[in-house]
Every structure is written in C-alpha cells, then in structure tokens.
Short mmCIF file of C-alpha atoms and ligand atoms in Angstrom, two decimals:
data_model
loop_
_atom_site.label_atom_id
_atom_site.label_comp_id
_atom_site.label_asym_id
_atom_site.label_seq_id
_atom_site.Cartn_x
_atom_site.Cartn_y
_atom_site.Cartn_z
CA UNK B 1 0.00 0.00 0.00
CA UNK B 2 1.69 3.65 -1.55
CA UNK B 3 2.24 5.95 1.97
CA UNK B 4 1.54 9.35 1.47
CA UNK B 5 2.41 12.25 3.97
CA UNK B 6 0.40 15.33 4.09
CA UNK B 7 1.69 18.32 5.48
CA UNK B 8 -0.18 20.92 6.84
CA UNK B 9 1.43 24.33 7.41
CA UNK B 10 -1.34 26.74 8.35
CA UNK B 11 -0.88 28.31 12.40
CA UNK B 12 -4.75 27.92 12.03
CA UNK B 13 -6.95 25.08 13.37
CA UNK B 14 -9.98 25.40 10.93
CA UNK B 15 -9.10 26.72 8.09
CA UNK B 16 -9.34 26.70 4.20
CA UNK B 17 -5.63 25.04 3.45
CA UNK B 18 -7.13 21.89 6.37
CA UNK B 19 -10.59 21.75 3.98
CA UNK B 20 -8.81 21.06 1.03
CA UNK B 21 -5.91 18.98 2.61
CA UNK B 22 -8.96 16.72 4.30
CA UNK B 23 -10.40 16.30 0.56
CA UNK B 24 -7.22 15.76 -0.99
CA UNK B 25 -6.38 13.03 1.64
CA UNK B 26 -10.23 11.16 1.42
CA UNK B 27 -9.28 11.35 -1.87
CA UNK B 28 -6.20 9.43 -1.95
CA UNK B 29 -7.95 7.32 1.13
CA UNK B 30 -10.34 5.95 -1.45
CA UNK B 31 -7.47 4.94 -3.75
CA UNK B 32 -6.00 2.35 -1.07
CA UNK B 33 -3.24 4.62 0.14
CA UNK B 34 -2.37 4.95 3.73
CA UNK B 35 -1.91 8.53 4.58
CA UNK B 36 -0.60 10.47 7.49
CA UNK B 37 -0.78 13.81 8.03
CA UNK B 38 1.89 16.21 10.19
CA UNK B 39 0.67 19.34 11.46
CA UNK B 40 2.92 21.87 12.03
CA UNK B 41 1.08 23.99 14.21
CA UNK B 42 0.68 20.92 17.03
CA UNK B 43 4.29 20.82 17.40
CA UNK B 44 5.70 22.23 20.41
CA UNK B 45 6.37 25.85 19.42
CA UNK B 46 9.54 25.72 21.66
CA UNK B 47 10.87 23.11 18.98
CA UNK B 48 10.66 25.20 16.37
CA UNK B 49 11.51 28.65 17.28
CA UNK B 50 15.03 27.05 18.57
CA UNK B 51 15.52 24.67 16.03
CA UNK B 52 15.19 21.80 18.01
CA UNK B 53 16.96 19.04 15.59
CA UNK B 54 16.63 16.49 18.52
CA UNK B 55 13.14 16.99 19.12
CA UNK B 56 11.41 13.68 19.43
CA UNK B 57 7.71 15.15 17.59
CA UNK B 58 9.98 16.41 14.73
CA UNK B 59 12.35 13.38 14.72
CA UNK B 60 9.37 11.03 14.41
CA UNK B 61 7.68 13.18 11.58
CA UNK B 62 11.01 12.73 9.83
CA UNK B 63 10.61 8.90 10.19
CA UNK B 64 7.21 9.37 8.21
CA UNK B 65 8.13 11.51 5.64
CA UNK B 66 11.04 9.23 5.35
CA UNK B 67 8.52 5.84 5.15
CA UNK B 68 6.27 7.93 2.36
CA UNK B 69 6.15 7.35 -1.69
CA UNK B 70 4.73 10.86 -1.85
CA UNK B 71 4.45 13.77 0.64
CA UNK B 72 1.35 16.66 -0.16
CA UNK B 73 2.50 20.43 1.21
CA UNK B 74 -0.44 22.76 1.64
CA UNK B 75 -0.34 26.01 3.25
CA UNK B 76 -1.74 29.20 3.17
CA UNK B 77 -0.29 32.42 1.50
CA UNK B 78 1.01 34.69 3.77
CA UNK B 79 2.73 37.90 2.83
CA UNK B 80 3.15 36.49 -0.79
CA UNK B 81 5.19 32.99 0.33
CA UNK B 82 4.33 30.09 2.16
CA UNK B 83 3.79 30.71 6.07
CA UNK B 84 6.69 31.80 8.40
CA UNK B 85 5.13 28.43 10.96
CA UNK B 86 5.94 25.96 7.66
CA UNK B 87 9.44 27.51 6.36
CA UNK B 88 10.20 27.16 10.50
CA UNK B 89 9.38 23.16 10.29
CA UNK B 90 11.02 23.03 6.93
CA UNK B 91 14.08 24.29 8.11
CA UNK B 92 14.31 21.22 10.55
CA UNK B 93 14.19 18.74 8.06
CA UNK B 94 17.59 16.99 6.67
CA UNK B 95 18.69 18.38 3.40
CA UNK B 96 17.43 15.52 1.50
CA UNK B 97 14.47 15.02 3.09
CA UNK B 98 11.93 14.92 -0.34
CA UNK B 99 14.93 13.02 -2.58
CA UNK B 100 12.99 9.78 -4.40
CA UNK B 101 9.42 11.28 -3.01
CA UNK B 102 6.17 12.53 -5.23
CA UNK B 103 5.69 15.96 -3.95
CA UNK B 104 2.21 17.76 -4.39
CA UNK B 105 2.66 21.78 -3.21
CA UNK B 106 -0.20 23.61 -2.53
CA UNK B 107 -1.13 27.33 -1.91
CA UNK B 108 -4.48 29.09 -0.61
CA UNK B 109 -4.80 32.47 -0.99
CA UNK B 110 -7.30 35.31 -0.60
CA UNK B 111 -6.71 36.76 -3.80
CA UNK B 112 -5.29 35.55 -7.16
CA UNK B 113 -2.68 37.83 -7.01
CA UNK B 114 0.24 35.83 -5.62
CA UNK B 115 -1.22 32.89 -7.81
CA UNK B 116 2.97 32.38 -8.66
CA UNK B 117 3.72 31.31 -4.70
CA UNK B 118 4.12 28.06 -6.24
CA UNK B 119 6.76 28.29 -8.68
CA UNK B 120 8.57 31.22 -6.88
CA UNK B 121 8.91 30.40 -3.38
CA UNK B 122 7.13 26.72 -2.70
CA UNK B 123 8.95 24.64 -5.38
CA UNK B 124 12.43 26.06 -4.96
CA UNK B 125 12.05 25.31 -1.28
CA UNK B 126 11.10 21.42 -2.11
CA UNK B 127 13.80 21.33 -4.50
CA UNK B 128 16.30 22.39 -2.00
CA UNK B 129 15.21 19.43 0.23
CA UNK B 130 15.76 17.18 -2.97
CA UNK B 131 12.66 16.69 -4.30
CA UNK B 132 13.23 15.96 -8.27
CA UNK B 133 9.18 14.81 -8.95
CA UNK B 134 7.01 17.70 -8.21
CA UNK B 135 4.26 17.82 -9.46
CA UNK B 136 2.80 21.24 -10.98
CA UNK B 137 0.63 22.18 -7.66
CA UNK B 138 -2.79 23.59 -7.08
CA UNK B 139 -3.15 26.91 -6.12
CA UNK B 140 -6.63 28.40 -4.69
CA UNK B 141 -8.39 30.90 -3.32
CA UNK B 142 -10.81 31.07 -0.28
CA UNK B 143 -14.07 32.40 -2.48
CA UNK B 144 -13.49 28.99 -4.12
CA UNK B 145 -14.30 26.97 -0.64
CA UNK B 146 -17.85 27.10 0.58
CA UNK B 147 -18.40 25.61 3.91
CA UNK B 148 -22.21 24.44 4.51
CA UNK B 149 -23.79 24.44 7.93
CA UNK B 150 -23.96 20.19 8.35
CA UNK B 151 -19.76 20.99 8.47
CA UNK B 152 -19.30 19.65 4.68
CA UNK B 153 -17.62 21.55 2.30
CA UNK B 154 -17.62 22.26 -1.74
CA UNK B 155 -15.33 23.40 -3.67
CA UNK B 156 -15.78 25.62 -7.23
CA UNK B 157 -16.09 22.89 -10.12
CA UNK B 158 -12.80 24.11 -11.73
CA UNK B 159 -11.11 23.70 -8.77
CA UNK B 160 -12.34 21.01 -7.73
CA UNK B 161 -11.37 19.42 -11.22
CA UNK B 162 -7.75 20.32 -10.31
CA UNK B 163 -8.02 18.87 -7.07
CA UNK B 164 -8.73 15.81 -8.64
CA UNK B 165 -6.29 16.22 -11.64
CA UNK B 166 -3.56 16.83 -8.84
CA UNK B 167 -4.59 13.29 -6.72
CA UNK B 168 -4.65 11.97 -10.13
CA UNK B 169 -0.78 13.13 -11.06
CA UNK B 170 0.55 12.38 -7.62
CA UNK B 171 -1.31 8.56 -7.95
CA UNK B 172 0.43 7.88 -11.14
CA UNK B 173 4.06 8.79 -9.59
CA UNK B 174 3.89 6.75 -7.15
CA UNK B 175 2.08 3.89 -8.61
CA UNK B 176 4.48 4.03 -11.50
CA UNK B 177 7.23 4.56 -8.86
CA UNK B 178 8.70 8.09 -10.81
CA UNK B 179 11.33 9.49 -9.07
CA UNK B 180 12.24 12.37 -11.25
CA UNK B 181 10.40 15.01 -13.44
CA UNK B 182 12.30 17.93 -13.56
C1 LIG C 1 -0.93 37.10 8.07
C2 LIG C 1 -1.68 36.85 6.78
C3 LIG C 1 -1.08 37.21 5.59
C4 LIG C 1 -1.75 36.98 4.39
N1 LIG C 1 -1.14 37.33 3.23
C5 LIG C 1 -1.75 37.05 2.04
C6 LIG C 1 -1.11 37.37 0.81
O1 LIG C 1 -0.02 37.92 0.77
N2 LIG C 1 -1.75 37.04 -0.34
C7 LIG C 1 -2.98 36.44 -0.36
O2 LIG C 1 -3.51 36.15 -1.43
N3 LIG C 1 -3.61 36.13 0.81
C8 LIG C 1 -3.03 36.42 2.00
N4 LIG C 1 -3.66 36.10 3.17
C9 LIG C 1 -4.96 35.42 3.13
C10 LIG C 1 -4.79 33.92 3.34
O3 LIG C 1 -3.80 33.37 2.50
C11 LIG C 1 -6.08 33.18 3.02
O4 LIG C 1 -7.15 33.75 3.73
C12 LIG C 1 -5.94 31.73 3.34
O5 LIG C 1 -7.05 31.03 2.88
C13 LIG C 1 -5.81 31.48 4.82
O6 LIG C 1 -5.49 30.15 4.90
P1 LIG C 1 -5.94 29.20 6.07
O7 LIG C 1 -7.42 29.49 6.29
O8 LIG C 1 -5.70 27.86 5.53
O9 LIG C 1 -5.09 29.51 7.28
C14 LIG C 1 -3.03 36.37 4.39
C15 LIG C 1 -3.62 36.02 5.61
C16 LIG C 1 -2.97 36.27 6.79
C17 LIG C 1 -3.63 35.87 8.09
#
C-alpha cells in the first residue's frame, strides 16, 4: 500500500488550506493509500523557534516523511510565500528530506494575485530538500471553498477538477514509482 504524507502548514486550526488537505487526503484514502498527516502547528512551538533538531515530535515526523512514496504540502499564502510556521518546520528537516518522493505543493490564498507562490517560493524550497518529482501544484483561493452548515464543504467545479487532476498526477508517480520530473 503507496504511503503518502500530508503536510499541513497553516498556524490555524480550521481553516481553508485543512478543507482542502482533508479532501485531498479522502481522496487518496479511497485509492488504497495509507496517509498520514503532520501538522505543524501541534508541534511544540519551543521546537521550532530554537531549532530543536533532537526533538522527538519532529524526529518522528522525519521517520514518516522518510517511510512515504509521496508527501502533499499545503499552506496558506502569507505575505506572498508560504507561512513563516511551515518555512520554521522546513528548516528542521535533513537536506534531503523529499529526494525519491512525489511531492504535491499547494497554496491558498485570498486573492489571485500571488497565484505564482508556487513556482517562486514553494517549489524552490522542495527542491532544496531534494525533491526531483514535483508535481505542478494547485493553487486556490478562499471564495473557491464554501463551507455548509452540516460541516461539509464544496469546492468551485474548476477547482475542484484540479483537485482531482492533482490526486490523479501524484497517484500515477507513485504507482508508476517516478522518481524524477524535472
Ligand atoms: C498574516 C496573513 C497574511 C496573508 N497574506 C496574504 C497574501 O499575501 N496574499 C494572499 O492572497 N492572501 C493572503 N492572506 C490570506 C490567506 O492566505 C487566506 O485567507 C488563506 O485562505 C488562509 O489560509 P488558512 O485558512 O488555511 O489559514 C493572508 C492572511 C494572513 C492571516
């Protein structure tokens, strides 16, 4: 069974990057593969603000990300980049932490305008950590998540469709064990 990690790197609890992270991970649920997910905001902040590198909650995520075929990074856009709370996690990781993985970056935002936080600060960041098979990424917005009052959520059909077009690329990766794209 293909492991997939999902990391989440929003400082929020509820919040639009978790919606689409918990649809992205039913989604790969359904297709037999055991995920887990890491979030960075549960670990213990003194870890990251010192760079803890011994840390046993950070030591142990390593382990998973480690154990994965594929690893899925969402997080929300803050100034124009990924958050400050991710990049702190990231920075903990050993250099070659995403070598021989499927990596799926993605980006919410409140406006289309830093719709390039992708390419221009998320991928270079993976690539520095050795990823070599990312996959092109889904960026999207908050007007294109609707939560409902029964606690479900729905997503805009084109986004949606890329949603599914992104579980789809990451699937096929691992499946067809690709370690390199790019
Ligand atoms: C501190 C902060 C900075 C933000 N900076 C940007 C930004 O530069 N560009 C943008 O499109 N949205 C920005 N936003 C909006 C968030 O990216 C957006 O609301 C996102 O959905 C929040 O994600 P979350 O609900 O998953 O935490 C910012 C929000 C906060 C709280």
């Amino acid at each position: 069974m293909p492991k997939v990690t999902l990391i989440y790197g929003s400082p929020s609890k509820k919040s639009t990057s978790a919606k689409i992270l918990t649809y992205l991970d039913n989604r790969l649920k359904e297709a037999g593969v055991d995920t887990r997910w890491i979030s960075v905001r549960d670990f213990p902040a003194e870890d990251l603000l010192h760079a803890n590198f011994e840390s046993a909650e950070i030591r142990q995520s390593v382990n998973w990300i480690e154990e994965s075929d594929a690893v899925v990074i969402a997080t929300p856009v803050y100034k124009a980049s990924y958050t400050g709370l991710l990049k702190s996690y990231l920075d903990l990781l050993p250099q070659t932490a995403l070598a021989s993985k499927a990596v799926l970056p993605i980006a919410v935002g409140g406006s289309p305008a830093h719709l390039l936080v992708i390419d221009y600060a998320l991928k270079p960041i993976l690539y520095a950590l050795g990823a070599r098979a990312i996959c092109g990424g889904v960026y999207g917005l908050d007007s294109q998540v609707t939560s409902h009052a029964d606690e479900s959520v729905s997503f805009e059909e084109s986004f949606q469709r890329r949603l599914d077009s992104s579980v789809d690329e990451v699937l096929d990766l691992v499946q067809n064990k690709v370690t390199q794209t790019i």
